[in-house]
Amino acid sequence: MNTLTPKQIVTELDKYIVGQDEAKKAVAVALRNRYRRMQLAPEIRDEVTPKNILMVGPTGVGKTEIARRLAKLVDAPFVKVEATKFTEVGYVGRDVDSIIRDLTEAGIRMIKEQQTAQVHDLAVQAANNRIVELITHPVKKKTNPIDIILGNRPREPELSGEEKEKLSSKREDIRRALEAGELEDDIVEVEVEQFTPHSDIPGTDMNINDMMGGMLPKKTKLRKVPVSEARRILTAEEEDSMVDMDKVYTDAISRVEQHGIVFIDEIDKVAGRGGSGHGPDVSREGVQRDILPIVEGCTVNTKYGPVRTDHILFIAAGAFHVAKVTDLIPELQGRFPVRVDLKPLTVEDYKRILTQPRNALITQYKALLGVDGVNIEFEDDALELIAKHTYDANENGENIGARRLHTVLEQILSDIAFNAGGGDAPEITVTINAEYINGQLKSAVKEADLNRFIL
């Protein structure tokens, strides 16, 4: 983050999101302000709070993708929630504090993955050493949990000097074969921990297994697996033992507090629209008032420790077709000082979405069908027709934005995808033109024409 200017952030976002320059500019400035705040003196740093962002625009125009790509860009803990999943305190539903608990879990996963990557090579070496031992001395029986508690492990018999030398030579031979990849398919027996399903306590984010896990010995069982699978299992065990989880929790909470990003979608669905003072609107306002302390800045208790929300960046989004931004309670409106309006997509935007982003849909479909030896090529007039059909379908029906491109492309490529595959099928190239697309979309166009006459 400290090397990216707002212009560079927008350039990175342009690789994945078409248009919406105003929204990209707003999030880029908000992101850079985080770096700027960290450079300030401590006495003023804590006074500078994030300028939370409210995105207003129809579904499928890039609101969620902007927030998600932003978090990936700076390697920040990120969580997306839907406002409609939460209810006022006292009602059945998710507690708004779980937003921060979920964000903390995301931060812990991120930090653990980073620390695991640092010790991976050492863990692989340790796993290979254990595989050598497993081949040299196969496990005879499952270790009794009571023996683990008491420290009673089977002792190897005393060996003579000659026997030790032979054993050492054997280990070296096994190690060389292992490094050469000659034993990958050999079967070894490893002791693994038995999987225990999670048992959540109703109404809380706590898990019975987590509470009792430190008190009870873990159940294990023997599994016969190839050496390649044994290495994966043992490497994971070694990584877990090498990673300092206390440091993971501390670093994760710090990163969540200083760099966490929360995306609250469908905020317009909990906006009250005025009324008699009771009923659904009261519940919606209650959700807003429950969200307010978290956005303003408070402390949320998690099982890993307290988490402050003062400097977490909140990005809210909604279509606001029925409700208006002014229907949100004034206190919540004030906590989202930056408001950006996202524009509906045009025919040209749909065409660019098909081909320009790094994860463009056409690129994805080419790669998928290429697995079965089918090379698909789209002529320019075909792309134009797909974009126009998507735009018309959104205008005449429910406007679901760029997501409708998935529906249209599935309909166009359904026959090709169904007939592709087979070991003896030759590689072929299929060129898709406007005529082919018209034939595939004939039924959809007819249905759209009929819908105009339905009252």
Tab-separated table of C-alpha atoms in Angstrom:
chain	number	residue	atom	x	y	z
A	1	MET	CA	0.000	0.000	0.000
A	2	ASN	CA	2.847	2.414	0.770
A	3	THR	CA	4.077	2.257	-2.842
A	4	LEU	CA	0.749	2.780	-4.634
A	5	THR	CA	-0.508	6.277	-5.391
A	6	PRO	CA	-4.246	6.826	-6.011
A	7	LYS	CA	-3.607	6.919	-9.770
A	8	GLN	CA	-1.753	3.600	-9.597
A	9	ILE	CA	-4.562	2.061	-7.530
A	10	VAL	CA	-7.095	3.110	-10.187
A	11	THR	CA	-4.838	1.640	-12.880
A	12	GLU	CA	-4.799	-1.686	-11.037
A	13	LEU	CA	-8.596	-1.640	-10.614
A	14	ASP	CA	-8.991	-0.884	-14.346
A	15	LYS	CA	-7.499	-4.314	-15.069
A	16	TYR	CA	-10.589	-5.982	-13.584
A	17	ILE	CA	-13.444	-3.447	-13.612
A	18	VAL	CA	-14.826	-1.573	-16.610
A	19	GLY	CA	-15.883	2.048	-16.118
A	20	GLN	CA	-17.075	3.503	-12.776
A	21	ASP	CA	-14.165	5.955	-12.650
A	22	GLU	CA	-15.736	8.062	-9.897
A	23	ALA	CA	-16.084	5.081	-7.548
A	24	LYS	CA	-12.537	3.898	-8.294
A	25	LYS	CA	-11.193	7.380	-7.562
A	26	ALA	CA	-13.042	7.522	-4.226
A	27	VAL	CA	-11.773	4.150	-2.974
A	28	ALA	CA	-8.243	4.910	-4.206
A	29	VAL	CA	-8.133	8.119	-2.176
A	30	ALA	CA	-9.580	6.342	0.882
A	31	LEU	CA	-6.903	3.679	0.581
A	32	ARG	CA	-4.047	6.129	0.198
A	33	ASN	CA	-5.327	8.097	3.198
A	34	ARG	CA	-4.697	5.004	5.321
A	35	TYR	CA	-1.033	5.092	4.416
A	36	ARG	CA	-0.914	8.838	4.997
A	37	ARG	CA	-2.469	8.404	8.453
A	38	MET	CA	0.156	5.840	9.472
A	39	GLN	CA	2.881	8.421	8.730
A	40	LEU	CA	1.442	10.964	11.171
A	41	ALA	CA	2.580	11.557	14.729
A	42	PRO	CA	0.810	9.261	17.263
A	43	GLU	CA	-1.061	12.144	18.926
A	44	ILE	CA	-2.876	13.046	15.699
A	45	ARG	CA	-2.903	9.605	14.049
A	46	ASP	CA	-5.674	8.251	16.295
A	47	GLU	CA	-7.826	11.304	15.564
A	48	VAL	CA	-7.865	10.689	11.816
A	49	THR	CA	-10.715	8.285	11.027
A	50	PRO	CA	-11.464	6.612	7.684
A	51	LYS	CA	-13.798	8.424	5.290
A	52	ASN	CA	-16.312	5.627	4.783
A	53	ILE	CA	-17.884	5.303	1.348
A	54	LEU	CA	-21.505	4.841	0.241
A	55	MET	CA	-21.893	3.460	-3.290
A	56	VAL	CA	-25.249	4.029	-4.967
A	57	GLY	CA	-26.058	2.154	-8.148
A	58	PRO	CA	-27.986	-0.741	-9.699
A	59	THR	CA	-26.952	-4.344	-9.192
A	60	GLY	CA	-24.250	-5.863	-11.365
A	61	VAL	CA	-22.321	-2.657	-12.178
A	62	GLY	CA	-19.203	-3.407	-10.108
A	63	LYS	CA	-19.836	-2.261	-6.518
A	64	THR	CA	-18.822	-5.517	-4.842
A	65	GLU	CA	-15.980	-6.172	-7.275
A	66	ILE	CA	-14.418	-2.756	-6.565
A	67	ALA	CA	-14.357	-3.453	-2.817
A	68	ARG	CA	-13.081	-7.038	-3.244
A	69	ARG	CA	-10.298	-6.081	-5.650
A	70	LEU	CA	-9.318	-3.207	-3.374
A	71	ALA	CA	-8.822	-5.579	-0.440
A	72	LYS	CA	-6.774	-8.005	-2.568
A	73	LEU	CA	-4.669	-5.151	-3.882
A	74	VAL	CA	-3.439	-4.148	-0.413
A	75	ASP	CA	-3.601	-7.621	1.137
A	76	ALA	CA	-6.133	-6.445	3.724
A	77	PRO	CA	-8.657	-8.520	5.710
A	78	PHE	CA	-11.969	-8.243	3.855
A	79	VAL	CA	-15.495	-9.402	4.532
A	80	LYS	CA	-18.695	-8.882	2.509
A	81	VAL	CA	-21.992	-8.939	4.368
A	82	GLU	CA	-25.578	-8.289	3.388
A	83	ALA	CA	-27.475	-5.887	5.616
A	84	THR	CA	-30.644	-7.938	5.228
A	85	LYS	CA	-29.072	-10.896	7.072
A	86	PHE	CA	-28.963	-8.932	10.324
A	87	THR	CA	-31.786	-8.142	12.705
A	88	GLU	CA	-32.283	-5.766	15.575
A	89	VAL	CA	-31.079	-7.042	18.970
A	90	GLY	CA	-33.817	-9.177	20.480
A	91	TYR	CA	-34.999	-10.620	17.155
A	92	VAL	CA	-34.009	-13.912	15.543
A	93	GLY	CA	-31.090	-13.358	13.171
A	94	ARG	CA	-27.397	-12.573	13.038
A	95	ASP	CA	-25.890	-10.159	15.516
A	96	VAL	CA	-24.098	-7.223	13.842
A	97	ASP	CA	-21.043	-7.889	16.036
A	98	SER	CA	-20.523	-11.043	13.974
A	99	ILE	CA	-19.376	-8.755	11.113
A	100	ILE	CA	-16.221	-7.942	13.072
A	101	ARG	CA	-15.818	-11.542	14.234
A	102	ASP	CA	-15.947	-12.699	10.614
A	103	LEU	CA	-13.429	-9.996	9.668
A	104	THR	CA	-11.135	-11.171	12.463
A	105	GLU	CA	-11.362	-14.760	11.207
A	106	ALA	CA	-10.452	-13.515	7.715
A	107	GLY	CA	-7.452	-11.687	9.168
A	108	ILE	CA	-6.306	-14.787	11.047
A	109	ARG	CA	-6.539	-16.930	7.898
A	110	MET	CA	-4.522	-14.332	5.992
A	111	ILE	CA	-1.750	-14.030	8.594
A	112	LYS	CA	-1.583	-17.799	9.110
A	113	GLU	CA	-1.247	-18.396	5.360
A	114	GLN	CA	1.589	-15.874	5.194
A	115	GLN	CA	3.440	-17.369	8.157
A	116	THR	CA	2.825	-20.886	6.847
A	117	ALA	CA	4.400	-19.908	3.516
A	118	GLN	CA	7.506	-18.744	5.394
A	119	VAL	CA	8.026	-22.122	7.104
A	120	HIS	CA	6.825	-24.287	4.205
A	121	ASP	CA	10.276	-25.395	3.016
A	122	LEU	CA	11.351	-26.364	6.536
A	123	ALA	CA	8.065	-28.210	7.021
A	124	VAL	CA	8.609	-30.206	3.812
A	125	GLN	CA	12.083	-31.219	5.011
A	126	ALA	CA	10.666	-32.310	8.378
A	127	ALA	CA	7.879	-34.236	6.612
A	128	ASN	CA	10.414	-36.048	4.418
A	129	ASN	CA	12.401	-36.990	7.522
A	130	ARG	CA	9.238	-38.445	9.055
A	131	ILE	CA	8.479	-40.377	5.868
A	132	VAL	CA	11.967	-41.902	6.005
A	133	GLU	CA	11.212	-43.010	9.567
A	134	LEU	CA	7.801	-44.373	8.581
A	135	ILE	CA	9.348	-46.502	5.831
A	136	THR	CA	12.171	-47.613	8.113
A	137	HIS	CA	9.952	-48.228	11.145
A	138	PRO	CA	6.295	-48.652	10.075
A	139	VAL	CA	3.701	-47.695	12.673
A	140	LYS	CA	2.607	-50.883	14.453
A	141	LYS	CA	-0.524	-49.619	16.155
A	142	LYS	CA	-2.476	-46.511	16.913
A	143	THR	CA	-1.038	-44.522	19.797
A	144	ASN	CA	-3.236	-44.584	22.892
A	145	PRO	CA	-4.316	-41.030	23.886
A	146	ILE	CA	-3.604	-41.906	27.538
A	147	ASP	CA	-0.024	-42.802	26.580
A	148	ILE	CA	0.314	-39.412	24.920
A	149	ILE	CA	-0.828	-37.673	28.116
A	150	LEU	CA	1.519	-39.759	30.270
A	151	GLY	CA	4.374	-39.474	27.789
A	152	ASN	CA	4.567	-43.243	27.302
A	153	ARG	CA	5.803	-43.974	23.805
A	154	PRO	CA	7.014	-47.347	22.518
A	155	ARG	CA	10.784	-47.522	22.890
A	156	GLU	CA	13.001	-48.820	20.133
A	157	PRO	CA	15.137	-51.823	21.104
A	158	GLU	CA	18.825	-51.186	21.661
A	159	LEU	CA	20.845	-51.787	18.496
A	160	SER	CA	24.426	-52.947	18.117
A	161	GLY	CA	26.967	-50.776	16.331
A	162	GLU	CA	26.699	-52.855	13.148
A	163	GLU	CA	22.887	-52.711	13.205
A	164	LYS	CA	22.988	-48.938	13.670
A	165	GLU	CA	25.298	-48.604	10.683
A	166	LYS	CA	23.001	-50.725	8.501
A	167	LEU	CA	19.978	-48.732	9.643
A	168	SER	CA	21.747	-45.447	8.868
A	169	SER	CA	22.712	-46.722	5.409
A	170	LYS	CA	19.144	-47.847	4.781
A	171	ARG	CA	17.813	-44.438	5.759
A	172	GLU	CA	20.204	-42.732	3.367
A	173	ASP	CA	19.130	-45.022	0.523
A	174	ILE	CA	15.466	-44.263	1.272
A	175	ARG	CA	16.187	-40.530	1.460
A	176	ARG	CA	17.939	-40.529	-1.921
A	177	ALA	CA	15.079	-42.478	-3.521
A	178	LEU	CA	12.609	-40.076	-1.911
A	179	GLU	CA	14.418	-37.025	-3.263
A	180	ALA	CA	14.569	-38.639	-6.709
A	181	GLY	CA	10.774	-39.103	-6.653
A	182	GLU	CA	11.008	-42.905	-6.913
A	183	LEU	CA	8.758	-43.646	-3.911
A	184	GLU	CA	5.802	-41.329	-4.618
A	185	ASP	CA	3.358	-44.203	-5.219
A	186	ASP	CA	4.586	-46.439	-2.372
A	187	ILE	CA	2.056	-46.956	0.415
A	188	VAL	CA	2.881	-45.905	3.966
A	189	GLU	CA	0.790	-45.860	7.116
A	190	VAL	CA	0.428	-42.521	8.891
A	191	GLU	CA	-1.324	-41.549	12.084
A	192	VAL	CA	-3.792	-38.723	11.459
A	193	GLU	CA	-6.230	-36.801	13.580
A	194	GLN	CA	-9.860	-37.854	13.263
A	195	PHE	CA	-12.207	-35.222	11.880
A	196	THR	CA	-14.814	-33.996	14.355
A	197	PRO	CA	-17.788	-32.004	13.011
A	198	HIS	CA	-18.233	-28.508	14.420
A	199	SER	CA	-20.934	-28.141	17.052
A	200	ASP	CA	-21.940	-24.513	17.334
A	201	ILE	CA	-23.687	-23.254	20.445
A	202	PRO	CA	-27.072	-21.881	19.270
A	203	GLY	CA	-27.255	-18.093	19.205
A	204	THR	CA	-23.490	-17.584	19.506
A	205	ASP	CA	-20.341	-17.709	17.381
A	206	MET	CA	-18.749	-20.172	19.844
A	207	ASN	CA	-17.930	-23.762	19.090
A	208	ILE	CA	-18.066	-26.602	21.634
A	209	ASN	CA	-15.042	-28.300	20.076
A	210	ASP	CA	-13.000	-25.107	20.414
A	211	MET	CA	-13.978	-24.809	24.071
A	212	MET	CA	-13.152	-28.427	24.926
A	213	GLY	CA	-10.337	-28.996	22.427
A	214	GLY	CA	-7.582	-28.034	24.820
A	215	MET	CA	-8.951	-30.259	27.597
A	216	LEU	CA	-9.449	-33.530	25.746
A	217	PRO	CA	-6.820	-35.545	23.830
A	218	LYS	CA	-7.327	-35.601	20.080
A	219	LYS	CA	-8.539	-38.864	18.561
A	220	THR	CA	-6.286	-40.334	15.894
A	221	LYS	CA	-6.457	-43.167	13.388
A	222	LEU	CA	-4.121	-44.941	10.979
A	223	ARG	CA	-4.429	-44.315	7.236
A	224	LYS	CA	-2.699	-46.114	4.396
A	225	VAL	CA	-1.777	-43.504	1.799
A	226	PRO	CA	0.788	-43.023	-0.990
A	227	VAL	CA	3.986	-41.226	-0.069
A	228	SER	CA	2.872	-38.150	-2.027
A	229	GLU	CA	-0.290	-37.882	0.106
A	230	ALA	CA	1.638	-38.664	3.297
A	231	ARG	CA	3.977	-35.768	2.529
A	232	ARG	CA	1.014	-33.402	2.197
A	233	ILE	CA	-0.483	-34.587	5.511
A	234	LEU	CA	2.793	-34.471	7.411
A	235	THR	CA	3.796	-31.115	5.900
A	236	ALA	CA	0.523	-29.619	7.139
A	237	GLU	CA	1.179	-31.042	10.615
A	238	GLU	CA	4.707	-29.648	10.660
A	239	GLU	CA	3.515	-26.237	9.459
A	240	ASP	CA	0.936	-26.126	12.253
A	241	SER	CA	3.595	-26.931	14.819
A	242	MET	CA	6.014	-24.300	13.448
A	243	VAL	CA	3.524	-21.421	13.224
A	244	ASP	CA	3.206	-19.386	16.421
A	245	MET	CA	-0.564	-19.032	16.705
A	246	ASP	CA	-0.367	-16.497	19.539
A	247	LYS	CA	1.593	-14.206	17.226
A	248	VAL	CA	-0.889	-14.937	14.430
A	249	TYR	CA	-3.778	-13.774	16.628
A	250	THR	CA	-1.924	-10.633	17.730
A	251	ASP	CA	-0.849	-9.687	14.198
A	252	ALA	CA	-4.288	-10.473	12.767
A	253	ILE	CA	-6.110	-8.250	15.256
A	254	SER	CA	-3.648	-5.428	14.549
A	255	ARG	CA	-4.121	-5.780	10.785
A	256	VAL	CA	-7.905	-5.931	11.127
A	257	GLU	CA	-7.953	-2.790	13.262
A	258	GLN	CA	-5.632	-0.793	11.000
A	259	HIS	CA	-6.353	-2.167	7.512
A	260	GLY	CA	-9.630	-4.152	7.624
A	261	ILE	CA	-12.308	-3.474	4.990
A	262	VAL	CA	-16.013	-4.274	5.507
A	263	PHE	CA	-18.383	-4.190	2.533
A	264	ILE	CA	-22.040	-3.876	3.589
A	265	ASP	CA	-24.256	-4.691	0.623
A	266	GLU	CA	-27.996	-3.995	0.259
A	267	ILE	CA	-27.873	-1.204	2.827
A	268	ASP	CA	-30.947	0.269	1.121
A	269	LYS	CA	-33.007	-2.766	2.210
A	270	VAL	CA	-32.805	-1.658	5.857
A	271	ALA	CA	-33.634	1.979	5.083
A	272	GLY	CA	-36.994	2.931	6.593
A	273	ARG	CA	-39.483	4.628	4.311
A	274	GLY	CA	-41.540	6.373	6.951
A	275	GLY	CA	-44.722	4.968	8.418
A	276	SER	CA	-46.839	4.527	11.503
A	277	GLY	CA	-43.991	3.966	13.955
A	278	HIS	CA	-44.366	0.205	14.157
A	279	GLY	CA	-43.945	-2.866	11.964
A	280	PRO	CA	-41.116	-3.706	9.535
A	281	ASP	CA	-39.748	-0.145	9.307
A	282	VAL	CA	-39.052	-0.132	13.038
A	283	SER	CA	-37.022	-3.331	12.687
A	284	ARG	CA	-35.079	-1.845	9.747
A	285	GLU	CA	-34.227	1.230	11.769
A	286	GLY	CA	-33.162	-1.019	14.620
A	287	VAL	CA	-30.619	-2.748	12.342
A	288	GLN	CA	-29.244	0.634	11.323
A	289	ARG	CA	-28.884	1.684	14.964
A	290	ASP	CA	-27.103	-1.595	15.750
A	291	ILE	CA	-24.687	-1.080	12.838
A	292	LEU	CA	-24.036	2.540	13.838
A	293	PRO	CA	-21.720	1.894	16.861
A	294	ILE	CA	-19.523	-0.454	14.805
A	295	VAL	CA	-19.149	2.124	12.020
A	296	GLU	CA	-18.626	4.980	14.505
A	297	GLY	CA	-15.975	3.051	16.404
A	298	CYS	CA	-16.370	0.650	19.301
A	299	THR	CA	-14.784	-2.459	20.799
A	300	VAL	CA	-16.103	-5.885	19.775
A	301	ASN	CA	-15.159	-8.883	21.891
A	302	THR	CA	-14.007	-11.932	19.931
A	303	LYS	CA	-12.601	-15.241	21.137
A	304	TYR	CA	-9.170	-13.964	20.097
A	305	GLY	CA	-9.412	-10.739	22.067
A	306	PRO	CA	-11.065	-7.298	21.791
A	307	VAL	CA	-11.075	-5.629	18.376
A	308	ARG	CA	-11.404	-1.869	17.917
A	309	THR	CA	-13.372	-0.729	14.845
A	310	ASP	CA	-12.325	2.955	14.816
A	311	HIS	CA	-10.030	2.648	11.797
A	312	ILE	CA	-11.747	-0.127	9.816
A	313	LEU	CA	-12.878	1.120	6.394
A	314	PHE	CA	-16.599	0.563	5.786
A	315	ILE	CA	-17.966	0.580	2.244
A	316	ALA	CA	-21.765	0.400	2.001
A	317	ALA	CA	-23.686	-0.144	-1.214
A	318	GLY	CA	-27.258	-0.260	-2.396
A	319	ALA	CA	-29.411	0.242	-5.467
A	320	PHE	CA	-31.800	2.649	-3.680
A	321	HIS	CA	-34.527	2.062	-6.272
A	322	VAL	CA	-37.371	2.281	-3.754
A	323	ALA	CA	-35.773	3.791	-0.671
A	324	LYS	CA	-33.597	6.903	-0.872
A	325	VAL	CA	-30.275	7.589	0.804
A	326	THR	CA	-32.087	10.152	2.953
A	327	ASP	CA	-34.272	7.321	4.320
A	328	LEU	CA	-31.259	6.075	6.289
A	329	ILE	CA	-31.101	7.460	9.815
A	330	PRO	CA	-29.134	10.756	9.825
A	331	GLU	CA	-26.475	9.375	12.191
A	332	LEU	CA	-25.653	6.545	9.772
A	333	GLN	CA	-25.656	8.868	6.762
A	334	GLY	CA	-23.097	11.010	8.568
A	335	ARG	CA	-20.761	8.071	9.044
A	336	PHE	CA	-20.528	7.615	5.242
A	337	PRO	CA	-19.292	11.042	4.161
A	338	VAL	CA	-18.117	9.952	0.695
A	339	ARG	CA	-20.992	9.164	-1.652
A	340	VAL	CA	-20.438	7.964	-5.214
A	341	ASP	CA	-23.052	7.188	-7.855
A	342	LEU	CA	-22.266	4.252	-10.123
A	343	LYS	CA	-23.552	4.556	-13.660
A	344	PRO	CA	-25.714	1.938	-15.422
A	345	LEU	CA	-23.807	-0.085	-17.999
A	346	THR	CA	-24.027	0.755	-21.699
A	347	VAL	CA	-23.752	-1.538	-24.728
A	348	GLU	CA	-20.105	-0.505	-25.112
A	349	ASP	CA	-19.471	-1.320	-21.421
A	350	TYR	CA	-20.878	-4.832	-21.863
A	351	LYS	CA	-18.669	-5.377	-24.894
A	352	ARG	CA	-15.588	-4.254	-22.977
A	353	ILE	CA	-16.511	-6.484	-20.002
A	354	LEU	CA	-16.543	-9.477	-22.350
A	355	THR	CA	-12.947	-9.029	-23.457
A	356	GLN	CA	-10.904	-6.397	-21.590
A	357	PRO	CA	-10.574	-7.388	-17.879
A	358	ARG	CA	-7.955	-9.947	-16.873
A	359	ASN	CA	-10.749	-12.296	-15.818
A	360	ALA	CA	-12.874	-11.499	-18.879
A	361	LEU	CA	-15.723	-13.928	-19.566
A	362	ILE	CA	-14.582	-14.711	-23.109
A	363	THR	CA	-11.120	-15.578	-21.770
A	364	GLN	CA	-12.679	-17.894	-19.176
A	365	TYR	CA	-14.839	-19.731	-21.715
A	366	LYS	CA	-11.929	-20.100	-24.127
A	367	ALA	CA	-9.855	-21.698	-21.378
A	368	LEU	CA	-12.683	-24.012	-20.261
A	369	LEU	CA	-13.479	-25.340	-23.731
A	370	GLY	CA	-9.789	-25.467	-24.615
A	371	VAL	CA	-9.464	-28.299	-22.081
A	372	ASP	CA	-11.539	-30.460	-24.433
A	373	GLY	CA	-9.665	-29.331	-27.549
A	374	VAL	CA	-12.230	-26.764	-28.713
A	375	ASN	CA	-10.777	-23.389	-29.681
A	376	ILE	CA	-13.524	-20.786	-29.841
A	377	GLU	CA	-13.120	-17.459	-31.620
A	378	PHE	CA	-15.627	-14.592	-31.482
A	379	GLU	CA	-15.993	-12.203	-34.396
A	380	ASP	CA	-16.374	-8.530	-33.506
A	381	ASP	CA	-19.971	-8.356	-34.745
A	382	ALA	CA	-20.791	-11.334	-32.500
A	383	LEU	CA	-19.463	-9.522	-29.434
A	384	GLU	CA	-21.452	-6.443	-30.433
A	385	LEU	CA	-24.616	-8.542	-30.706
A	386	ILE	CA	-24.052	-10.221	-27.317
A	387	ALA	CA	-23.588	-6.819	-25.679
A	388	LYS	CA	-26.702	-5.392	-27.363
A	389	HIS	CA	-28.829	-8.392	-26.434
A	390	THR	CA	-27.645	-8.179	-22.803
A	391	TYR	CA	-28.447	-4.462	-22.685
A	392	ASP	CA	-31.922	-4.987	-24.178
A	393	ALA	CA	-32.694	-7.879	-21.829
A	394	ASN	CA	-31.766	-5.750	-18.827
A	395	GLU	CA	-33.828	-2.820	-20.100
A	396	ASN	CA	-36.932	-4.920	-20.837
A	397	GLY	CA	-36.739	-7.124	-17.739
A	398	GLU	CA	-34.995	-7.173	-14.394
A	399	ASN	CA	-31.764	-5.200	-14.652
A	400	ILE	CA	-29.097	-7.504	-13.205
A	401	GLY	CA	-26.213	-5.713	-14.867
A	402	ALA	CA	-23.142	-7.581	-16.055
A	403	ARG	CA	-24.342	-10.799	-14.404
A	404	ARG	CA	-26.713	-11.275	-17.336
A	405	LEU	CA	-23.681	-11.832	-19.572
A	406	HIS	CA	-23.230	-15.208	-17.849
A	407	THR	CA	-26.797	-16.177	-18.773
A	408	VAL	CA	-26.426	-15.061	-22.388
A	409	LEU	CA	-23.066	-16.776	-22.920
A	410	GLU	CA	-24.303	-20.022	-21.369
A	411	GLN	CA	-27.219	-20.025	-23.803
A	412	ILE	CA	-24.947	-19.297	-26.779
A	413	LEU	CA	-22.312	-21.902	-25.888
A	414	SER	CA	-24.538	-24.613	-24.408
A	415	ASP	CA	-24.513	-26.841	-27.532
A	416	ILE	CA	-20.757	-26.471	-28.043
A	417	ALA	CA	-20.018	-27.220	-24.397
A	418	PHE	CA	-22.329	-30.261	-24.416
A	419	ASN	CA	-20.761	-31.836	-27.514
A	420	ALA	CA	-17.144	-31.094	-26.568
A	421	GLY	CA	-14.955	-33.734	-24.975
A	422	GLY	CA	-14.026	-37.326	-25.518
A	423	GLY	CA	-10.605	-38.919	-25.736
A	424	ASP	CA	-10.763	-39.454	-29.507
A	425	ALA	CA	-12.175	-36.012	-30.349
A	426	PRO	CA	-9.818	-33.988	-32.599
A	427	GLU	CA	-8.895	-30.402	-31.867
A	428	ILE	CA	-11.209	-28.014	-33.686
A	429	THR	CA	-11.667	-24.268	-34.006
A	430	VAL	CA	-15.190	-22.844	-33.814
A	431	THR	CA	-15.753	-19.313	-35.053
A	432	ILE	CA	-18.834	-17.673	-33.542
A	433	ASN	CA	-20.467	-14.998	-35.668
A	434	ALA	CA	-23.642	-12.919	-35.487
A	435	GLU	CA	-25.660	-15.459	-37.484
A	436	TYR	CA	-24.859	-18.245	-34.993
A	437	ILE	CA	-25.766	-16.028	-32.044
A	438	ASN	CA	-29.085	-15.026	-33.591
A	439	GLY	CA	-29.932	-18.699	-33.966
A	440	GLN	CA	-29.041	-19.517	-30.372
A	441	LEU	CA	-30.885	-16.529	-28.901
A	442	LYS	CA	-33.997	-16.832	-31.086
A	443	SER	CA	-36.159	-18.239	-28.266
A	444	ALA	CA	-34.976	-15.602	-25.791
A	445	VAL	CA	-35.765	-12.774	-28.225
A	446	LYS	CA	-39.227	-14.236	-28.919
A	447	GLU	CA	-39.950	-14.483	-25.192
A	448	ALA	CA	-38.876	-10.848	-24.692
A	449	ASP	CA	-41.184	-9.727	-27.532
A	450	LEU	CA	-44.150	-11.554	-25.976
A	451	ASN	CA	-43.502	-10.036	-22.560
A	452	ARG	CA	-44.310	-6.607	-23.972
A	453	PHE	CA	-47.942	-7.634	-24.413
A	454	ILE	CA	-48.402	-8.999	-20.864
A	455	LEU	CA	-50.202	-6.519	-18.605
